[in-house]
mmCIF file of C-alpha atoms and ligand atoms in Angstrom:
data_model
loop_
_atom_site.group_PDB
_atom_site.id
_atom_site.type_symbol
_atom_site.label_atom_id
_atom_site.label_comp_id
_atom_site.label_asym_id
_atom_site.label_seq_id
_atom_site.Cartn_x
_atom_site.Cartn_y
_atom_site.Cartn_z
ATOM 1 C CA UNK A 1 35.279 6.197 24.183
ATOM 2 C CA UNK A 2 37.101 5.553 21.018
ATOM 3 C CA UNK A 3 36.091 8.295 18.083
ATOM 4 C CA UNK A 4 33.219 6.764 16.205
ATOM 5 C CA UNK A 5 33.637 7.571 11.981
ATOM 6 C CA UNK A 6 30.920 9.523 13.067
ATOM 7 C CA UNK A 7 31.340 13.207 12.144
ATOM 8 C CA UNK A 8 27.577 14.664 12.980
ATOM 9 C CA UNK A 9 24.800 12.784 15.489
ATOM 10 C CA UNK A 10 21.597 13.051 15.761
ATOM 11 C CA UNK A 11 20.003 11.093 18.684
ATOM 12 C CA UNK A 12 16.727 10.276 19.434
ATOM 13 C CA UNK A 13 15.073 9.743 22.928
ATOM 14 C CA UNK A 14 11.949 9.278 23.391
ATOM 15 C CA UNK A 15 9.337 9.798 26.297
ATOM 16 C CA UNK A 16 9.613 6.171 28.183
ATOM 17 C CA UNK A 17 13.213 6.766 28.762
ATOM 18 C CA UNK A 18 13.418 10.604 29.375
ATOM 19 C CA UNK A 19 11.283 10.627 31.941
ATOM 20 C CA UNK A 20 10.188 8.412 35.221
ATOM 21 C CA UNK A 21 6.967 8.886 37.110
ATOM 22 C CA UNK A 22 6.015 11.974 37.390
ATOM 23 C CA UNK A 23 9.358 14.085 36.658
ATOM 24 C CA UNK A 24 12.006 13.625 34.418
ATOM 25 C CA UNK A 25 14.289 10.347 34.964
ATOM 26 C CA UNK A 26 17.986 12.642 35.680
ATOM 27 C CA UNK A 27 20.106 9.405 35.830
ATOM 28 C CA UNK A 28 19.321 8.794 32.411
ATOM 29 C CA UNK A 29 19.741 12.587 31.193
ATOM 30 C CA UNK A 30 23.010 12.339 33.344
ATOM 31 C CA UNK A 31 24.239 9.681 31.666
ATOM 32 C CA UNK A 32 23.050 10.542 27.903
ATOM 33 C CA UNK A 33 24.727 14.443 29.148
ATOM 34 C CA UNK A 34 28.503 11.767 29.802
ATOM 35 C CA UNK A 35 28.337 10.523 27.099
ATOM 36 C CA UNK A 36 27.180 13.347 24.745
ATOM 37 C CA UNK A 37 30.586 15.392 26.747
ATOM 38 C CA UNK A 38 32.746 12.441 25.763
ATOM 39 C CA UNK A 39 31.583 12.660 22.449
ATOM 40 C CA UNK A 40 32.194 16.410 21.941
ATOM 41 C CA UNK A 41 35.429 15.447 23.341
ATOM 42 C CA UNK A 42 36.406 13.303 19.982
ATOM 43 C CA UNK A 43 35.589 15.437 17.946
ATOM 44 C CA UNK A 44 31.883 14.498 17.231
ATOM 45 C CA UNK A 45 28.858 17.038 16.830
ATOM 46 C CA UNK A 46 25.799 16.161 19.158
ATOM 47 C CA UNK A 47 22.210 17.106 18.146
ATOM 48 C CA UNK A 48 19.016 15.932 20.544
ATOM 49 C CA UNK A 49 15.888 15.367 19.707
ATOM 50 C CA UNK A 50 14.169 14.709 22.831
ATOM 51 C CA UNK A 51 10.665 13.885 23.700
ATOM 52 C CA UNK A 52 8.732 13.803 26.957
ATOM 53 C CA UNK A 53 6.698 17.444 27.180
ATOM 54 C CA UNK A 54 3.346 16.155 26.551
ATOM 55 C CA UNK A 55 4.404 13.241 29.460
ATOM 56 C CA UNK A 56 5.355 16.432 31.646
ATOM 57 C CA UNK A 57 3.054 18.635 30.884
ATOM 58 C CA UNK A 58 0.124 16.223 31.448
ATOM 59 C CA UNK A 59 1.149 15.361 35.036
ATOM 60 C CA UNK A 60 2.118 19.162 35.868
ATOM 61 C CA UNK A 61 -1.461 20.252 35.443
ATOM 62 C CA UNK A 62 -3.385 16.882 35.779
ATOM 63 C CA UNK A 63 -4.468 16.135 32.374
ATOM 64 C CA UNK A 64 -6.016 13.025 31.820
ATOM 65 C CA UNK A 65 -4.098 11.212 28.857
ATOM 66 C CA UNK A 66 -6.114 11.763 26.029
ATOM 67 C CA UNK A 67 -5.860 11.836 22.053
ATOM 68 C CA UNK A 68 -7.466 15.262 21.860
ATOM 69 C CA UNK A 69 -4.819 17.694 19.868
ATOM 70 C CA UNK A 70 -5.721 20.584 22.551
ATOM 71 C CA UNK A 71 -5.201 18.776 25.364
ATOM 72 C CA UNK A 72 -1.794 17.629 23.962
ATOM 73 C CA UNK A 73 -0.683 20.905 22.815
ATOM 74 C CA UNK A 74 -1.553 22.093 26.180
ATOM 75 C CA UNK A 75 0.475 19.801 27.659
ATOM 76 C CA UNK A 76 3.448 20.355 25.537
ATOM 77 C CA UNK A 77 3.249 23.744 26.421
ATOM 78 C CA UNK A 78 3.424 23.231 30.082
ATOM 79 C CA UNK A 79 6.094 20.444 29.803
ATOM 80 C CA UNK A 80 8.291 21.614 27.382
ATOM 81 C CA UNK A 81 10.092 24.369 29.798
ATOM 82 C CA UNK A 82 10.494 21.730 32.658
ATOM 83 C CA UNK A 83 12.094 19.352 29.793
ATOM 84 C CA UNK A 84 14.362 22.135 28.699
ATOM 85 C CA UNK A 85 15.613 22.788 32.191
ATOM 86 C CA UNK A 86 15.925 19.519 33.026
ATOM 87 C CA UNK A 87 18.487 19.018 30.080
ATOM 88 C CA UNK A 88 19.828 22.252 31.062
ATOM 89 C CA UNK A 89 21.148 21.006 33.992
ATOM 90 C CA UNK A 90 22.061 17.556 33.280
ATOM 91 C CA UNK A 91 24.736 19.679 30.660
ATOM 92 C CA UNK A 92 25.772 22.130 33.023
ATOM 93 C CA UNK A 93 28.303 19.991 34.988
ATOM 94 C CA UNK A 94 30.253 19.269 31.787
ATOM 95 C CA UNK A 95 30.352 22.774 30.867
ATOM 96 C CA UNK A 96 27.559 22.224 27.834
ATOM 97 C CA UNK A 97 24.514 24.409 27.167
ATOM 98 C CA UNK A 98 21.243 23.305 25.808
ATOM 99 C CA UNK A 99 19.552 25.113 22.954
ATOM 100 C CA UNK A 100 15.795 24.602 22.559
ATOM 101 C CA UNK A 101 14.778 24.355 18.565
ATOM 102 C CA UNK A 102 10.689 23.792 18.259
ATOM 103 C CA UNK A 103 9.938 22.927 14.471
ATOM 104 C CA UNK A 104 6.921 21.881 12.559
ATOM 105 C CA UNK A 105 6.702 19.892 9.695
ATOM 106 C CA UNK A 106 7.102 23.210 7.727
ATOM 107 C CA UNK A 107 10.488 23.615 8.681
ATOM 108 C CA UNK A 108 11.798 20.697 6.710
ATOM 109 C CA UNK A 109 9.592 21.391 3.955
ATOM 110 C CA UNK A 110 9.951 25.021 3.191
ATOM 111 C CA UNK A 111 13.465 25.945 1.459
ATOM 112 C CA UNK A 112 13.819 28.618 3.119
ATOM 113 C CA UNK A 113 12.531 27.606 6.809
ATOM 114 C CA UNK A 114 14.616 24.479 5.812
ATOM 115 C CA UNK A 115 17.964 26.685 5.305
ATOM 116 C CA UNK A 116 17.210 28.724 8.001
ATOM 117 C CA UNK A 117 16.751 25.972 10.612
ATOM 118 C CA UNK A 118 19.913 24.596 9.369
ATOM 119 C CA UNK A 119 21.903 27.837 9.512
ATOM 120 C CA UNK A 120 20.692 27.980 13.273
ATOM 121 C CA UNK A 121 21.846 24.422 13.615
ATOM 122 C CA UNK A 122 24.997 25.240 12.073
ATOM 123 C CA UNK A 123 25.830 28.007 14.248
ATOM 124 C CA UNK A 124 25.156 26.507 17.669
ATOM 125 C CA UNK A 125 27.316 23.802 16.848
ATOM 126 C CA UNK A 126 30.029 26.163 16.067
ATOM 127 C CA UNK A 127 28.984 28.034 19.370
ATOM 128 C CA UNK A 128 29.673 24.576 21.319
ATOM 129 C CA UNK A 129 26.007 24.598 22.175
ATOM 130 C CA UNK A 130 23.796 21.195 22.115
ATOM 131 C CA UNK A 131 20.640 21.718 20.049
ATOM 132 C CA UNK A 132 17.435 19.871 22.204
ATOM 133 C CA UNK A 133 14.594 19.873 19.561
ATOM 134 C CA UNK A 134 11.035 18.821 19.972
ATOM 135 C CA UNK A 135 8.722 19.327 17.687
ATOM 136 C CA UNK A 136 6.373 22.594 18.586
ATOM 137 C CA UNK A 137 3.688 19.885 19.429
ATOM 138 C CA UNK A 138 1.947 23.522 20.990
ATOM 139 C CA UNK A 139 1.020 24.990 17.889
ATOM 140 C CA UNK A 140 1.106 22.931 15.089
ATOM 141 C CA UNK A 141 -1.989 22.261 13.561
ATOM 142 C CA UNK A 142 -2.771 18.959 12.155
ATOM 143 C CA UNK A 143 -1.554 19.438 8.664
ATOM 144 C CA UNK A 144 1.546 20.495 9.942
ATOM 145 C CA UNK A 145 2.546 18.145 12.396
ATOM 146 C CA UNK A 146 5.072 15.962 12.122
ATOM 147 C CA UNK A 147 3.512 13.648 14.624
ATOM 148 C CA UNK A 148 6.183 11.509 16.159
ATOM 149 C CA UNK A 149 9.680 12.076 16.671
ATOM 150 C CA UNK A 150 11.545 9.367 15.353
ATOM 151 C CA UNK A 151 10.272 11.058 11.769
ATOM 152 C CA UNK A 152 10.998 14.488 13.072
ATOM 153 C CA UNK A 153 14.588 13.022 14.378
ATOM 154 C CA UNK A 154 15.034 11.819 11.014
ATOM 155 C CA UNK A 155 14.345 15.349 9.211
ATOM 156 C CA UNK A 156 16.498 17.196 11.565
ATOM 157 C CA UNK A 157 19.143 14.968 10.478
ATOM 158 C CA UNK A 158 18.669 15.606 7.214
ATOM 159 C CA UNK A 159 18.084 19.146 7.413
ATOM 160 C CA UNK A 160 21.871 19.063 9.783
ATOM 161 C CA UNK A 161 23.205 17.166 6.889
ATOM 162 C CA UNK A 162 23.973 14.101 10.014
ATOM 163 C CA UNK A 163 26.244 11.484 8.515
ATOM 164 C CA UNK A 164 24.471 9.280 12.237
ATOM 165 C CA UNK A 165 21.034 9.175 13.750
ATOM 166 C CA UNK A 166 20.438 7.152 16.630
ATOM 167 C CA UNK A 167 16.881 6.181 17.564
ATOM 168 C CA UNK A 168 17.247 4.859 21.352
ATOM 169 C CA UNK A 169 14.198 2.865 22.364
ATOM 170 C CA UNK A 170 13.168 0.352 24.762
ATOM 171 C CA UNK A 171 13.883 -2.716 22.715
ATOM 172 C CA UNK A 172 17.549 -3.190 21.150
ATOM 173 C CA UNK A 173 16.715 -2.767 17.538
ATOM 174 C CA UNK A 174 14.523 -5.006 15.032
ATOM 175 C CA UNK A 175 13.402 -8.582 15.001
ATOM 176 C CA UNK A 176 12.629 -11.115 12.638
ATOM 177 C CA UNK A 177 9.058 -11.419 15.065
ATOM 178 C CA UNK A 178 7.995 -10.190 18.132
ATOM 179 C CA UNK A 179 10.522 -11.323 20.848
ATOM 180 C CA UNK A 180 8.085 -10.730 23.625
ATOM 181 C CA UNK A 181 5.479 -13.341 21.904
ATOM 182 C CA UNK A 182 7.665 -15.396 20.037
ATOM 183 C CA UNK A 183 11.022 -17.171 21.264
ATOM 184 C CA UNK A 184 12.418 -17.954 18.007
ATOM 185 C CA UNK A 185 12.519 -14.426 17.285
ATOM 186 C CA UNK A 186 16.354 -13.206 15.987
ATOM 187 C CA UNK A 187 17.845 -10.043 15.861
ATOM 188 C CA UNK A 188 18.769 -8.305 13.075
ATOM 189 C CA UNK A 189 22.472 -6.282 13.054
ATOM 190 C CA UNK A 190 22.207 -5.031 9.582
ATOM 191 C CA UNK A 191 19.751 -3.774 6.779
ATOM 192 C CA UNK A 192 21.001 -2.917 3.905
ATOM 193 C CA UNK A 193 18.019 -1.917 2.193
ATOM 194 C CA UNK A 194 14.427 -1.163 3.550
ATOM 195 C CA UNK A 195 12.578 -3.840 1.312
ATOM 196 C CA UNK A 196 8.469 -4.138 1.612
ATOM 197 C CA UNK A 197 9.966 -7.539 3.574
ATOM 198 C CA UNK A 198 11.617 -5.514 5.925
ATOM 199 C CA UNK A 199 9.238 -3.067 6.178
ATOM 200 C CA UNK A 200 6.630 -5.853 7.339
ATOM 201 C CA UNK A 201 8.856 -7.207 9.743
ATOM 202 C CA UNK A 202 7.806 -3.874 11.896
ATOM 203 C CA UNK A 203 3.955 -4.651 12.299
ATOM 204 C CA UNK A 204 2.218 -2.264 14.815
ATOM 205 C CA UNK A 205 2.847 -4.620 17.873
ATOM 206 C CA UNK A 206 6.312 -3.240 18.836
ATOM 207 C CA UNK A 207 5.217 0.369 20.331
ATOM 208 C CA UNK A 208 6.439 2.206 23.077
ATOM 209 C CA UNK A 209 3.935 3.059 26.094
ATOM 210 C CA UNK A 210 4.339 6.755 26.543
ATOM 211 C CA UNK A 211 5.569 8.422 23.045
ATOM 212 C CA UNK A 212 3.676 8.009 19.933
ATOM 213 C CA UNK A 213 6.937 5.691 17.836
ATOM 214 C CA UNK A 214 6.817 2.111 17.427
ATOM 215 C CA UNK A 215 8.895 0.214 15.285
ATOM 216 C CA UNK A 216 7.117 1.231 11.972
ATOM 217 C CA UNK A 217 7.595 4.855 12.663
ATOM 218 C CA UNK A 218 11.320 3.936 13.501
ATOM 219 C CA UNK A 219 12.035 2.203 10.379
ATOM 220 C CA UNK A 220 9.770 5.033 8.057
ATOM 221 C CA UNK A 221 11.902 7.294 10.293
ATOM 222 C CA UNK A 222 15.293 5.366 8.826
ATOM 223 C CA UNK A 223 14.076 5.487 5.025
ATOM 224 C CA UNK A 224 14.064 8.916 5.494
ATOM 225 C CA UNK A 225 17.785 9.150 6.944
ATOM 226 C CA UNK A 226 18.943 6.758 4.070
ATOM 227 C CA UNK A 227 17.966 8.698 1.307
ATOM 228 C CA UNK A 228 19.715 11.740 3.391
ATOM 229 C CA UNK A 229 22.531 9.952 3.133
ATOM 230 C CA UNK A 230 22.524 9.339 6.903
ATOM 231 C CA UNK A 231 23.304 5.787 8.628
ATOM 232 C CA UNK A 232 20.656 5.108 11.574
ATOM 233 C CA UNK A 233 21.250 2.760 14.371
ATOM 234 C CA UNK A 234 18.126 1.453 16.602
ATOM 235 C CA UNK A 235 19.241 0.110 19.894
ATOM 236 C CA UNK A 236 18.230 0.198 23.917
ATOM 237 C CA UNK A 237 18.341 3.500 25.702
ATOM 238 C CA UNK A 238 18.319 1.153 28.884
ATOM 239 C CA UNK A 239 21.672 1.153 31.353
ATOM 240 C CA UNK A 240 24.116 3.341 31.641
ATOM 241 C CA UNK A 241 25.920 5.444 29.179
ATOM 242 C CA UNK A 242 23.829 3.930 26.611
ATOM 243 C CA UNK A 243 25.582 6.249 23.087
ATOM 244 C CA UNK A 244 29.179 4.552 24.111
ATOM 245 C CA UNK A 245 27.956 1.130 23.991
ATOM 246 C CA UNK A 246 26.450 1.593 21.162
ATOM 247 C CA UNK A 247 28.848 3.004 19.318
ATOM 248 C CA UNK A 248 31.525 0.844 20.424
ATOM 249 C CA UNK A 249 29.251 -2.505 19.537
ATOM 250 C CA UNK A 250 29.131 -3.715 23.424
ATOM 251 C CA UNK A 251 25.451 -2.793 23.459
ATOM 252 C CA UNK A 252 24.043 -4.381 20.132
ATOM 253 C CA UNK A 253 21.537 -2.292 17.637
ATOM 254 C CA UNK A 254 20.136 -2.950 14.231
ATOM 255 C CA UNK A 255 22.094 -0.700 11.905
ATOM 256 C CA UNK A 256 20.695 0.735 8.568
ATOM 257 C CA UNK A 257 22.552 1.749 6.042
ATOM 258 C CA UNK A 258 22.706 5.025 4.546
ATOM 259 C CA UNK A 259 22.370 5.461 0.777
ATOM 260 C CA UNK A 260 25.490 7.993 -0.004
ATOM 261 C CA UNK A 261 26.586 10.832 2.342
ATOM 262 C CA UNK A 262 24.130 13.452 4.058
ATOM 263 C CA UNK A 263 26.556 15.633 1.088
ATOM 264 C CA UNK A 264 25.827 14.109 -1.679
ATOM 265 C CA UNK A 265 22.229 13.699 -1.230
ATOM 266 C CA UNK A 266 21.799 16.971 -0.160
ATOM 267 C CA UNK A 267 23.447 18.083 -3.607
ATOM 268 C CA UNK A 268 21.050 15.876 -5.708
ATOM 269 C CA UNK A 269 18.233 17.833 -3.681
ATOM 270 C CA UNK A 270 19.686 20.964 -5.400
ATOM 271 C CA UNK A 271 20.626 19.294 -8.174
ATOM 272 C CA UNK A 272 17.606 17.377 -9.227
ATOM 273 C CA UNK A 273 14.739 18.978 -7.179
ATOM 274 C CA UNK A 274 14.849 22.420 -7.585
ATOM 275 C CA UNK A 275 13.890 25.028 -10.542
ATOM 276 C CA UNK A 276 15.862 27.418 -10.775
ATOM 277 C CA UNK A 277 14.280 30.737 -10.710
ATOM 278 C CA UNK A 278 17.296 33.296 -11.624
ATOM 279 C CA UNK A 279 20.449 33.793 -12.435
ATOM 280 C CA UNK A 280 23.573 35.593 -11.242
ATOM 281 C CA UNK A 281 26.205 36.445 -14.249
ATOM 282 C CA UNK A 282 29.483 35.768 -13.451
ATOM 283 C CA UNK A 283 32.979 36.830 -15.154
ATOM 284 C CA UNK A 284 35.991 34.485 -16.098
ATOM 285 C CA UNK A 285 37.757 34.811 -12.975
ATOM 286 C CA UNK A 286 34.854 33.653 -10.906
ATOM 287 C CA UNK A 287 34.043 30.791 -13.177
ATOM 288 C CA UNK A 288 37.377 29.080 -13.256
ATOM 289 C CA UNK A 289 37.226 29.587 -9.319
ATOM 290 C CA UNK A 290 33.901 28.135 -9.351
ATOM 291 C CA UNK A 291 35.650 25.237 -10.754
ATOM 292 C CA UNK A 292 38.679 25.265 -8.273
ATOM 293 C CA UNK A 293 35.607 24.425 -5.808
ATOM 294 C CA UNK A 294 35.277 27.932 -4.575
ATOM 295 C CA UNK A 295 32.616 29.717 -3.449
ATOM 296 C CA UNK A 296 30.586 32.478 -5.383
ATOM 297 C CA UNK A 297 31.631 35.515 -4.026
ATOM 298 C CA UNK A 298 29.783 38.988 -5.077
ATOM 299 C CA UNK A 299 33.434 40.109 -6.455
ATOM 300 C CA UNK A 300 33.169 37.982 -9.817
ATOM 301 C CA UNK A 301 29.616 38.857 -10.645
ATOM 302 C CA UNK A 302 28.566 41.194 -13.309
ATOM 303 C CA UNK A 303 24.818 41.188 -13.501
ATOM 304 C CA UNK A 304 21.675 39.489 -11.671
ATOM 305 C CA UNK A 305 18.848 38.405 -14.074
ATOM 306 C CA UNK A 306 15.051 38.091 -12.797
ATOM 307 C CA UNK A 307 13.856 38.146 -9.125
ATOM 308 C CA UNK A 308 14.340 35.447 -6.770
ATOM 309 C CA UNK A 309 14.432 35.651 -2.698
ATOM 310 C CA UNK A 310 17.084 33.924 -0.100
ATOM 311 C CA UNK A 311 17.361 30.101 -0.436
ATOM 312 C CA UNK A 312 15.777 30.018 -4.013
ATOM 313 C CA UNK A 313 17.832 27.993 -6.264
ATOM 314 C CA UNK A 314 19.793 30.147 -8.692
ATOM 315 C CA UNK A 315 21.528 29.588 -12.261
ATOM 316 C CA UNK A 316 24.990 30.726 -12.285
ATOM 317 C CA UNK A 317 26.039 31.246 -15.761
ATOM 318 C CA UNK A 318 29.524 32.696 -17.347
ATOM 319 C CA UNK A 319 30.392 35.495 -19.509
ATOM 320 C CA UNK A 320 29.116 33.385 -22.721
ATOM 321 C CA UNK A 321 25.891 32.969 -21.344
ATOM 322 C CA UNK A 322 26.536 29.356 -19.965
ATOM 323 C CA UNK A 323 25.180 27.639 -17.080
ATOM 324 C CA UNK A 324 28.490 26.601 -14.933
ATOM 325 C CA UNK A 325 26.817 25.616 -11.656
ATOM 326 C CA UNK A 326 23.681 26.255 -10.018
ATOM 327 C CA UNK A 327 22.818 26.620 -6.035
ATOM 328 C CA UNK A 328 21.010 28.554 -3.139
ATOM 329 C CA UNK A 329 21.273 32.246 -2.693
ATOM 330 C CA UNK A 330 22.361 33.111 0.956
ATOM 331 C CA UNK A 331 20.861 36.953 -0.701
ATOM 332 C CA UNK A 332 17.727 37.537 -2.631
ATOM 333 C CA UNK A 333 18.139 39.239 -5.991
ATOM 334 C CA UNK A 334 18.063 42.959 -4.742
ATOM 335 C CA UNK A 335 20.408 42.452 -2.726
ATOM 336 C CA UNK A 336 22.897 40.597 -5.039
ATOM 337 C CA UNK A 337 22.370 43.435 -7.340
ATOM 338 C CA UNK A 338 23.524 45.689 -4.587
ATOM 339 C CA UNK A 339 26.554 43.405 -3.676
ATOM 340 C CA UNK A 340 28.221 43.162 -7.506
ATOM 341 C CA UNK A 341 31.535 43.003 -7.453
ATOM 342 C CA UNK A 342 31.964 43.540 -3.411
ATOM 343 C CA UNK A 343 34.709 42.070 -1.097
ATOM 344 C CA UNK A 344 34.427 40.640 1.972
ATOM 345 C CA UNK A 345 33.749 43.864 4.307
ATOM 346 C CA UNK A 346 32.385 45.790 1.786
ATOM 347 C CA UNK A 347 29.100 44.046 2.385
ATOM 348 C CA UNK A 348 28.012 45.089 5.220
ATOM 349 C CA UNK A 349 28.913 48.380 4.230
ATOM 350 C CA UNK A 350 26.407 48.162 1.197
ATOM 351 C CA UNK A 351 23.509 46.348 2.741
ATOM 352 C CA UNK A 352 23.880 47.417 6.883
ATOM 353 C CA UNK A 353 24.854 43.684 7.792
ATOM 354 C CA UNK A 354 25.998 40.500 5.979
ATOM 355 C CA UNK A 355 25.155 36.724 6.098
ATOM 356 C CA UNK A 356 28.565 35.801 4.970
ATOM 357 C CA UNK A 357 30.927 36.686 2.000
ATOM 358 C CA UNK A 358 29.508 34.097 -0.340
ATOM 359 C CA UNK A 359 26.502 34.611 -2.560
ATOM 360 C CA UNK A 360 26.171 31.018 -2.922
ATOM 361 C CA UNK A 361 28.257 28.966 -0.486
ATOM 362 C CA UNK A 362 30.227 25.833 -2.402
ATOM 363 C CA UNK A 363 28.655 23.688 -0.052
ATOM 364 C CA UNK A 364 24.995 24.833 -1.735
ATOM 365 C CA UNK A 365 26.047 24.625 -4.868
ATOM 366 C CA UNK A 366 26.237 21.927 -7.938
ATOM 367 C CA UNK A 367 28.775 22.395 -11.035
ATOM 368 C CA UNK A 368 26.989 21.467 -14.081
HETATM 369 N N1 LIG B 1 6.854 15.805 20.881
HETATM 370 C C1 LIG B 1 6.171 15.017 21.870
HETATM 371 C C2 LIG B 1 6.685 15.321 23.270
HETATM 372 O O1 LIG B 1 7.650 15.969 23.463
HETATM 373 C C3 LIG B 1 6.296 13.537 21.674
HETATM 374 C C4 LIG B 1 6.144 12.983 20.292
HETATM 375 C C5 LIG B 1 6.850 11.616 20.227
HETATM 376 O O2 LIG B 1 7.373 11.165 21.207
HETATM 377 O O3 LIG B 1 6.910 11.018 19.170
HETATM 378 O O4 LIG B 1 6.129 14.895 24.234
#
């Protein structure tokens, strides 16, 4: 498969094409597990977001289908083990491990659940693991569901800084009307902007039988990738090795564009969203580093000021009492206190472990 300009996917799938009957439909998790290997292959990071415990559940312990949230969650609970194994071993042959992540809507909305989940993210990545996230349909109450997971897909992009998120349905992206009523319905390659027009295009006929996404959710679920900075494409899941020929335009998809990069909109999150709650004084040599585009490391600071917690957005100002750049703490304050002017090992010797040598990683971090 030629390397997409792709650097991180997320891909959606929901529960019509994960599973078949009453099991889980292996062909296509064999195929999706090809194509995610070939990916890895170029060079391109793989995150799942895969639906279909509720489905598996319900027919494991003979649940009638039903709206109730108990019943559901029930269901989930039941299904989402035969799900993960299921993906488990459609990896295995290619040498690839699955890594269940359940979130809740709190996950993307918290900072610090937010950076956490993301660390996590981070890190299996950089173990060669493939994240498989649901949402943790078993537990969530209604205020904190998510709900479907083309919106959840698009959050986990965002919270994986994706530059890609797929949404693979049954229907090979949007129409100008409803192809299945109307034969003068055209596709649509490209949207460049989701416009009220746009928007309407989606109605509520287009839904899928089994998962809870239609079209709507899809294109809410791109709005919310754009302003991440993240491109989403909405094409078939049907066929074989559906991700390579969509990526190599032999299988066609509606394509929305992404406003900016996942990095630069996750820098006017810190940037514009955030007050800052403290500050971490910094000397000379740190500042001009800061500059440089380094990282803030506990050797060029002099003094913390007022309390904040891991994750909180943090002033960093210079020996003259000016704000240089501002970010998230990968410490709280008592902790940075106790790091001042530390190197590398000699944090773990002061706190008993370490969560990296930077105080405030570059990549969290804005220069004012
Ligand atoms: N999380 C649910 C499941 O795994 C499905 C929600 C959805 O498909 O949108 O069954």
């Amino acid at each position: 498969m030629a390397a997409p300009p792709f650097r991180r996917l997320v891909v959606k799938l929901g529960s019509a094409l994960v599973t078949s009957g009453e099991g889980t439909d292996t062909a296509f998790l064999a195929g999706i597990a090809e194509d995610v290997a070939a990916l890895r292959r170029d060079g391109t990071e793989i995150i799942l977001v895969s639906s279909g415990a509720v489905a598996l559940g319900r027919s494991l312990l003979a649940l009638p289908r039903s709206a109730r949230l108990d019943s559901k969650q029930a269901a989930a609970a039941a299904g989402q083990p035969l799900l993960m194994q299921a993906w488990g071993r459609a990896l295995a042959p290619h040498g690839l491990v699955a890594a269940q992540l359940l979130l809740t809507a709190h996950d993307s909305e918290d900072r610090r659940a937010f950076l956490n989940a993301r660390a996590t993210i981070a890190a299996l990545l950089k173990a060669g693991a493939v994240p498989v996230i649901n949402e943790n349909d078993s537990t969530a109450t209604a205020e904190l569901r998510v709900g479907d997971n083309d919106r959840l897909s698009a959050r986990v992009a965002q919270l994986a800084g994706a530059d890609l998120l797929i949404l693979l349905s049954d229907i090979d992206g949007l129409y100008t009307a409803d192809p299945s009523r109307d034969p003068e319905a055209s596709h649509i390659p490209h949207v460049a902007a989701l416009t009220p027009d746009i928007m309407a295009l989606a109605g509520d006929a287009l839904t899928e039988g089994l998962g809870t996404g239609g079209m709507r959710t899809k294109l809410e679920a791109a709005r919310i990738a754009a302003a991440a900075g993240c491109t989403t494409l909405i094409g078939s899941g049907a066929g074989e090795r559906p991700l390579a020929r969509l990526l190599s335009g032999e299988a066609r998809s509606t394509r929305i564009a992404a406003e900016g990069s996942p990095a630069r909109a996750y820098k006017a999150w810190i940037a514009g969203t955030l007050g800052p709650v403290g500050a971490v004084r910094i000397d000379s040599g740190a500042a001009a580093a800061l500059r440089r585009g380094s990282s803030l490391l506990p050797a060029g600071v002099t003094a913390i000021d007022g309390r904040f917690a891991r994750g909180d957005c943090v002033r960093i100002v210079d020996e003259n009492g000016i704000e240089q750049a501002r970010g998230l703490s990968r410490y709280d304050a008592e902790e940075a206190a106790r790091m001042i002017g530390a190197k590398g090992a000699d944090i773990e010797a002061r706190l008993g472990y370490s969560r990296g040598d930077a105080l405030i990683h570059r990549d969290d971090m804005v220069l004012r």
